[in-house]
PDB file of C-alpha atoms in Angstrom:
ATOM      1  CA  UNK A   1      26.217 -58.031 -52.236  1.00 51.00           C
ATOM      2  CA  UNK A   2      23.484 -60.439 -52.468  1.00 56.00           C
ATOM      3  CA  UNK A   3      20.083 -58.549 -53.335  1.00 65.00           C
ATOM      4  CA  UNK A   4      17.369 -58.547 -55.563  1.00 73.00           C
ATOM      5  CA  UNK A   5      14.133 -57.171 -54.171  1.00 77.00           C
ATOM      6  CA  UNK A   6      11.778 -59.623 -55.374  1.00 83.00           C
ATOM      7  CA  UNK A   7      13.170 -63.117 -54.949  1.00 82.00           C
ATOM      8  CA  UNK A   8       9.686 -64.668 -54.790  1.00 85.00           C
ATOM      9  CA  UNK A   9       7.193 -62.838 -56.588  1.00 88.00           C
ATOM     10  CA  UNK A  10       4.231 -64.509 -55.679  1.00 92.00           C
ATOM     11  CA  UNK A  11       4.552 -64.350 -52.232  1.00 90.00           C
ATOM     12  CA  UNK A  12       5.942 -60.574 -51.898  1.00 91.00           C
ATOM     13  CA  UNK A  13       3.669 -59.257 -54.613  1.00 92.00           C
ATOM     14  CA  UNK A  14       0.167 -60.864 -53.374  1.00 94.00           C
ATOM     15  CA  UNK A  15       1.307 -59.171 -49.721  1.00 93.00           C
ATOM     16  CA  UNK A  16       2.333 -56.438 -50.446  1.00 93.00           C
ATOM     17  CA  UNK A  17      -0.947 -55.748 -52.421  1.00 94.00           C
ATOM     18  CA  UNK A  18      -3.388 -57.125 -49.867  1.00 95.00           C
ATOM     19  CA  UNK A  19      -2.462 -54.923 -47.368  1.00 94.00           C
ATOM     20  CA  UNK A  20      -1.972 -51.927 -50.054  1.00 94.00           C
ATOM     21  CA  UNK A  21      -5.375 -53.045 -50.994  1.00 94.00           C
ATOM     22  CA  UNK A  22      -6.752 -52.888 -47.839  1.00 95.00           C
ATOM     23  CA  UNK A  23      -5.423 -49.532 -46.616  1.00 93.00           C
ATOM     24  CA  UNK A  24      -6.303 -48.084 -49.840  1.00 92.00           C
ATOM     25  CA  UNK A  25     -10.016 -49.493 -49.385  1.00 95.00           C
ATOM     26  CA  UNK A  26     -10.334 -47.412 -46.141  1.00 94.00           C
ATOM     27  CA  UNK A  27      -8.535 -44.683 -47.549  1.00 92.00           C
ATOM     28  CA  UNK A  28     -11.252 -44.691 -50.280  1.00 93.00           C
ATOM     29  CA  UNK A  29     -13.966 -44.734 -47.989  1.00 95.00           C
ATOM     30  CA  UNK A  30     -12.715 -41.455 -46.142  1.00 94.00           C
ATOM     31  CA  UNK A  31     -12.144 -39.594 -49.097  1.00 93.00           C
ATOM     32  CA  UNK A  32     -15.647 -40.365 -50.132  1.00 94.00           C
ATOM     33  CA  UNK A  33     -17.409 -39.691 -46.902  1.00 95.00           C
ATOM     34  CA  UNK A  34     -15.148 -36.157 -46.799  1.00 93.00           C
ATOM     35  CA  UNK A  35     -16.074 -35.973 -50.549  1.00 92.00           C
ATOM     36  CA  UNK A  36     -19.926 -35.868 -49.996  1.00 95.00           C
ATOM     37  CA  UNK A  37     -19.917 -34.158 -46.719  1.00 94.00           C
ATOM     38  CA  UNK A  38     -18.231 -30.967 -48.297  1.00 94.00           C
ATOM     39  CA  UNK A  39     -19.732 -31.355 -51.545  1.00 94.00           C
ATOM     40  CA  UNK A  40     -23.268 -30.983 -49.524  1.00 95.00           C
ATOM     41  CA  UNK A  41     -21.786 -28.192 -48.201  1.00 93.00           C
ATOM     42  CA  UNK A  42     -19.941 -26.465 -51.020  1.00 94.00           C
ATOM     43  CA  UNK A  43     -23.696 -27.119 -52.633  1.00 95.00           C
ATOM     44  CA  UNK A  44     -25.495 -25.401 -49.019  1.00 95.00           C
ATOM     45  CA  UNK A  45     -22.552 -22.259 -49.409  1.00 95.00           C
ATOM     46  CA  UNK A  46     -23.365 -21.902 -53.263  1.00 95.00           C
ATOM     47  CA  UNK A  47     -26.869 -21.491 -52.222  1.00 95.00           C
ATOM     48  CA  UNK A  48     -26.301 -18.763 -49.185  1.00 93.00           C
ATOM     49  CA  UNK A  49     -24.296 -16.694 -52.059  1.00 94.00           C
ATOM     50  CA  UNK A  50     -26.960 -16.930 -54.129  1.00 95.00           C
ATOM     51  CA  UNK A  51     -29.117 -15.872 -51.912  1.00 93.00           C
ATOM     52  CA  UNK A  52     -26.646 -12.802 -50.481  1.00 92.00           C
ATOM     53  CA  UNK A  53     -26.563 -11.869 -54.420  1.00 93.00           C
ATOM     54  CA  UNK A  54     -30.258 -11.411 -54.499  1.00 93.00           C
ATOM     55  CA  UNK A  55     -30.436  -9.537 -51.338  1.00 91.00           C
ATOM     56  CA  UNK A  56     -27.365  -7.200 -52.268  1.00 90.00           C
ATOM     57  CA  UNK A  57     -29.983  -6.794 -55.383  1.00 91.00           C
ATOM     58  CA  UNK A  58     -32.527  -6.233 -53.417  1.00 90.00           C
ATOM     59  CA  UNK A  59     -31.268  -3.807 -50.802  1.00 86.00           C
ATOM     60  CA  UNK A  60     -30.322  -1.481 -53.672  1.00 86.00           C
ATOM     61  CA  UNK A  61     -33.351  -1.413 -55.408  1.00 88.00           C
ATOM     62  CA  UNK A  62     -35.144  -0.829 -51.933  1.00 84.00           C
ATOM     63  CA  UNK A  63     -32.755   2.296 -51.552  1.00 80.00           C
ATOM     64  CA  UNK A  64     -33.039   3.232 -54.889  1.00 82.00           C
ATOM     65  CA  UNK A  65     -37.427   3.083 -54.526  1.00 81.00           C
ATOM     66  CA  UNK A  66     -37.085   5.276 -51.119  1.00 74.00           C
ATOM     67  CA  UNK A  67     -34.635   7.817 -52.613  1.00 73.00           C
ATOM     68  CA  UNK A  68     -36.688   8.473 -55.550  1.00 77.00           C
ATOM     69  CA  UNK A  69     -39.752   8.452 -53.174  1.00 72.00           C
ATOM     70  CA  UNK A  70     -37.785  11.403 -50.855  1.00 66.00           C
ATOM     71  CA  UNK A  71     -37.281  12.807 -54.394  1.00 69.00           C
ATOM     72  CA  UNK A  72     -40.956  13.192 -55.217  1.00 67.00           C
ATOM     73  CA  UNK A  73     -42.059  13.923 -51.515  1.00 66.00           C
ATOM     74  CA  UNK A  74     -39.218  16.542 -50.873  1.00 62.00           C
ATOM     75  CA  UNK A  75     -39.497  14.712 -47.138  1.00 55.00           C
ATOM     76  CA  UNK A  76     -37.555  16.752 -44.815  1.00 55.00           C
ATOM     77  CA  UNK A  77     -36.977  13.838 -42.441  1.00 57.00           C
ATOM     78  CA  UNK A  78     -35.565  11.996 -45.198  1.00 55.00           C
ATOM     79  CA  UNK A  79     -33.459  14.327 -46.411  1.00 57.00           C
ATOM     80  CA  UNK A  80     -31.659  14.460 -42.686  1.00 59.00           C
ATOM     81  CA  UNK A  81     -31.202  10.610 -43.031  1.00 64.00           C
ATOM     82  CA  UNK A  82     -29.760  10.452 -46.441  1.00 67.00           C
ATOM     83  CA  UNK A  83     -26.043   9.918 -44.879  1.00 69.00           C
ATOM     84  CA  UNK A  84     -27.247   7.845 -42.689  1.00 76.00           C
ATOM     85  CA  UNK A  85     -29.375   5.969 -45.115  1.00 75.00           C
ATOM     86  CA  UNK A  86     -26.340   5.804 -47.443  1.00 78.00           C
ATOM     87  CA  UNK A  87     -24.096   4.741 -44.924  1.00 81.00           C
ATOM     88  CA  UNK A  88     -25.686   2.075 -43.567  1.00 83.00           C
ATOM     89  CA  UNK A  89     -26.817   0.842 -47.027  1.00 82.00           C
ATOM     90  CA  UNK A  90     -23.217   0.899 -48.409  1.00 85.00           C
ATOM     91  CA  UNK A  91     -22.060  -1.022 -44.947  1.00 89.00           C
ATOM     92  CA  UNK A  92     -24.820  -3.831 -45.226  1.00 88.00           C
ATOM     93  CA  UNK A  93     -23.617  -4.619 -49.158  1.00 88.00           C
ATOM     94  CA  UNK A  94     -20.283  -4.317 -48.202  1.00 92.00           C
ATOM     95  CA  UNK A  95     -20.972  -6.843 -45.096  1.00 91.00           C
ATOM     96  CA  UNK A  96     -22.831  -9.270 -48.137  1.00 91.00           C
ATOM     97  CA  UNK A  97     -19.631  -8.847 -50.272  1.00 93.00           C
ATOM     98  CA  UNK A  98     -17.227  -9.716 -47.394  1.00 94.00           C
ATOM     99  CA  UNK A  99     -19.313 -12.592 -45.720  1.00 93.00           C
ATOM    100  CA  UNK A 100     -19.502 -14.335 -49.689  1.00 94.00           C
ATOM    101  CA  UNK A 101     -15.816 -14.000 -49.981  1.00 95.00           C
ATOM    102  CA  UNK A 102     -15.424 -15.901 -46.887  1.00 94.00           C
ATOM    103  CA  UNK A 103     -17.982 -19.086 -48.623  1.00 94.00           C
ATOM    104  CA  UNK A 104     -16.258 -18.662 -51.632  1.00 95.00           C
ATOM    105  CA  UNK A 105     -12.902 -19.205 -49.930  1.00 96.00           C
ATOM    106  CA  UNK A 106     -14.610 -22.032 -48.028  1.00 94.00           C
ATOM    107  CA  UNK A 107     -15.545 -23.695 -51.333  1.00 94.00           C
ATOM    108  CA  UNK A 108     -11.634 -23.109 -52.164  1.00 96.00           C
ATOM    109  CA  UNK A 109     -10.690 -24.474 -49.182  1.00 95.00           C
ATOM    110  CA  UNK A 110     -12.671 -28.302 -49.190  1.00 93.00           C
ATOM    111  CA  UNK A 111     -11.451 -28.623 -52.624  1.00 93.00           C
ATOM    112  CA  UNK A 112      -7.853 -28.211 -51.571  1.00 95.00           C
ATOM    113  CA  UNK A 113      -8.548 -30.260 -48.796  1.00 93.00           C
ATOM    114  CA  UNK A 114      -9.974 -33.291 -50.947  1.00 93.00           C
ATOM    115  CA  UNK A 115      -6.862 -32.544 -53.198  1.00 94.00           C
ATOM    116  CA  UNK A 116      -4.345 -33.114 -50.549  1.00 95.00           C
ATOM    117  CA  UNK A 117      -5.755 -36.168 -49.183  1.00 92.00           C
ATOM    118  CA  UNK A 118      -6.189 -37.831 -52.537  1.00 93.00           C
ATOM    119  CA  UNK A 119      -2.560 -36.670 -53.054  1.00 95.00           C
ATOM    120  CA  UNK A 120      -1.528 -37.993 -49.954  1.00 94.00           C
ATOM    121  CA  UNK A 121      -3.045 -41.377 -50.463  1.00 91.00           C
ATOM    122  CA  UNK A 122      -1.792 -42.581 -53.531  1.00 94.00           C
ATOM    123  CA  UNK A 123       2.105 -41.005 -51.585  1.00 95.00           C
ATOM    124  CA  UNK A 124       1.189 -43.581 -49.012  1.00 93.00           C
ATOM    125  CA  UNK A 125       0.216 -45.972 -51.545  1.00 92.00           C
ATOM    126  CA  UNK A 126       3.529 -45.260 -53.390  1.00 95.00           C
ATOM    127  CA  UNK A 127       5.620 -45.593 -49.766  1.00 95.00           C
ATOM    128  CA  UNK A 128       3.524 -48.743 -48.585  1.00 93.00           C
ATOM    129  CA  UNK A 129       4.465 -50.464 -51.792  1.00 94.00           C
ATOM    130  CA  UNK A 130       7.907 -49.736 -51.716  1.00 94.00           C
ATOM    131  CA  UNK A 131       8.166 -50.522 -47.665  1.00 94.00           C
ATOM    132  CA  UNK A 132       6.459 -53.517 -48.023  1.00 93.00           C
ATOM    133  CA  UNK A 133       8.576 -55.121 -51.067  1.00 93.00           C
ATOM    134  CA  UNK A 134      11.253 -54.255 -49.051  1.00 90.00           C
ATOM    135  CA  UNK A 135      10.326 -56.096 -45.866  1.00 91.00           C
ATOM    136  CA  UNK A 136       8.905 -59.285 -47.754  1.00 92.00           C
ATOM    137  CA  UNK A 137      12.488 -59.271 -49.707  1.00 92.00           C
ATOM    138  CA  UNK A 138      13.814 -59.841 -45.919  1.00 91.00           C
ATOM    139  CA  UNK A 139      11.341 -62.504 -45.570  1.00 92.00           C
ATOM    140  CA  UNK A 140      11.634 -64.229 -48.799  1.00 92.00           C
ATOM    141  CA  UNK A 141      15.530 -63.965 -48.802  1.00 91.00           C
ATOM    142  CA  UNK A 142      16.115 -66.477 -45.808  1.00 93.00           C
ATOM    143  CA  UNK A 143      13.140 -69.024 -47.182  1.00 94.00           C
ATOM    144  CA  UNK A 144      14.839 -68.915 -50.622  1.00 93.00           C
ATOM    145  CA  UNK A 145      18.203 -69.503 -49.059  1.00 94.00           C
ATOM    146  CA  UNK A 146      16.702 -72.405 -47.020  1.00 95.00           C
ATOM    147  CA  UNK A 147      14.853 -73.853 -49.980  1.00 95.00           C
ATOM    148  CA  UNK A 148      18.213 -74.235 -51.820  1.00 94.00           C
ATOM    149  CA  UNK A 149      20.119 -75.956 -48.706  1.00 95.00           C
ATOM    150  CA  UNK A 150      17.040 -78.614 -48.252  1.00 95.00           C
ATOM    151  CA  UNK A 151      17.570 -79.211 -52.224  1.00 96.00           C
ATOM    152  CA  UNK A 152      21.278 -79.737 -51.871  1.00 94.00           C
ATOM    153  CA  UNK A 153      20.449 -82.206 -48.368  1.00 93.00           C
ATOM    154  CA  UNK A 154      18.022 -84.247 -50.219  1.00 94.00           C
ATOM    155  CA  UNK A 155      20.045 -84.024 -53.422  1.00 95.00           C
ATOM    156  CA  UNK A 156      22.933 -85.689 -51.073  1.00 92.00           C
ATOM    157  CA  UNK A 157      25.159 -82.783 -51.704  1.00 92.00           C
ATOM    158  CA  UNK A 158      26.463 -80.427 -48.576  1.00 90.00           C
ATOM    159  CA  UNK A 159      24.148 -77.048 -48.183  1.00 93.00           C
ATOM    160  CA  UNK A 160      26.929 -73.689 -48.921  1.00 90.00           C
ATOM    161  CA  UNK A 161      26.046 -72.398 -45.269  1.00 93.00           C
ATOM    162  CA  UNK A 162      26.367 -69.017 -44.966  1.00 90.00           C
ATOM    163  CA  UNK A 163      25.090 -66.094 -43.077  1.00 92.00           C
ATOM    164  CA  UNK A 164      21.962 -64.642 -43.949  1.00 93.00           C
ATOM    165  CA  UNK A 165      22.275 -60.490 -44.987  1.00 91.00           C
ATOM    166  CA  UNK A 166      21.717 -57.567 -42.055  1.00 91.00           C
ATOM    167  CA  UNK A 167      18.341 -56.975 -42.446  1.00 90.00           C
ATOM    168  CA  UNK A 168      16.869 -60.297 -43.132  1.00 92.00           C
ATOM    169  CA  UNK A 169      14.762 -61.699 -40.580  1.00 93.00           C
ATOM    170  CA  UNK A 170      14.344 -65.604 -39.555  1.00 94.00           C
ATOM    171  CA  UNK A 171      18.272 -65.445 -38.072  1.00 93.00           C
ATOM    172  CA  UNK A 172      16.818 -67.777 -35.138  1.00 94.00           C
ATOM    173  CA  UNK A 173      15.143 -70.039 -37.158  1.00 95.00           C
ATOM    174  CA  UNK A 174      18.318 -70.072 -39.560  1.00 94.00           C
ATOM    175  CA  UNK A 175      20.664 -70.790 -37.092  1.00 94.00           C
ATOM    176  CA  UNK A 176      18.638 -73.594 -35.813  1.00 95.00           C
ATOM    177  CA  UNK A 177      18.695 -75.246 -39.278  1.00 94.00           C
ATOM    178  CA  UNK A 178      22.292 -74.419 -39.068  1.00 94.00           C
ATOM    179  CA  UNK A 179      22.929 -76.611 -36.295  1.00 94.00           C
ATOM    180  CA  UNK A 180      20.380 -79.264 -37.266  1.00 92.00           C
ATOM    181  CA  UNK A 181      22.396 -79.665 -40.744  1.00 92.00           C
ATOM    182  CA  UNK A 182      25.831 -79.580 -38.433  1.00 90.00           C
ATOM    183  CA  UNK A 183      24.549 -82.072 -36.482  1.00 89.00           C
ATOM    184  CA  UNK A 184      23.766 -84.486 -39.112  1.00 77.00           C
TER     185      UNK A 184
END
């Protein structure tokens, strides 16, 4: 079988990496715009769980100041709320601790999502470049095998015609040269 993928470098290589180049180039340009947009967020999320933190912080200390102020009082009407109090308190910080799970998780989440499509490109990178050396080899293949016929015309010696492979493309153009050399 006749088949060697790059039969002329020049011309498969600098195509192939032009258009790698220039799908890369946008694929760039979306994995930086994704790249700032959730690293502006990631940084906006960091900042709500800070600020959750503080009032988790907060929201104890407040209990703690009205508990010890029941304490010294002996309030009666406090002392009926204390469940309550408690309960509600304990339900707020657990509502804090839940909703900064969810951010942090976010956070998680945009990096994986950056990951993939960083992974992804340089797959389709990988794929482009082997498609494309492929499909200029079927390209290449018929202009090589014309090159060496129009050397054997003009060297006066009779062109080996033959067919070009499967996959190669030109066939029309090839049989038309076929038939012109025939004719001649």
């Amino acid at each position: 079988m006749r088949r060697r993928l790059l039969i002329d470098k020049k011309f498969q290589l600098k195509t192939t990496f032009r258009i790698i180049g220039i799908i890369i180039i946008a694929f760039i340009f979306i994995i930086a715009v994704t790249g700032i947009v959730s690293t502006d967020n990631n940084r906006k999320i960091s900042a709500a769980i800070s600020d959750l933190n503080r009032s988790i912080d907060k929201e104890k200390k407040t209990v703690e100041v009205l508990f010890e102020s029941a304490r010294d009082k002996r309030d009666a009407y406090l002392d009926r709320k204390d469940g309550k109090l408690i309960d509600d308190h304990l339900e707020t910080v657990s509502l804090m601790h839940t909703t900064i799970l969810h951010l942090q998780k976010t956070i998680y989440q945009n990096l994986v999502l950056i990951t993939i499509m960083i992974a992804t490109g340089i797959l389709l990178g990988v794929f482009l470049y082997i498609y494309l050396i492929r499909l200029t080899n079927r390209i290449s293949g018929p202009i090589y095998v014309l090159t060496r016929h129009i050397q054997d015309i003009l060297s006066g010696a009779d062109p080996d015609l033959r067919e070009l492979r499967k996959n190669d493309e030109l066939k029309e153009f090839y049989a038309q040269f076929v038939n012109f050399v025939k004719k001649r």
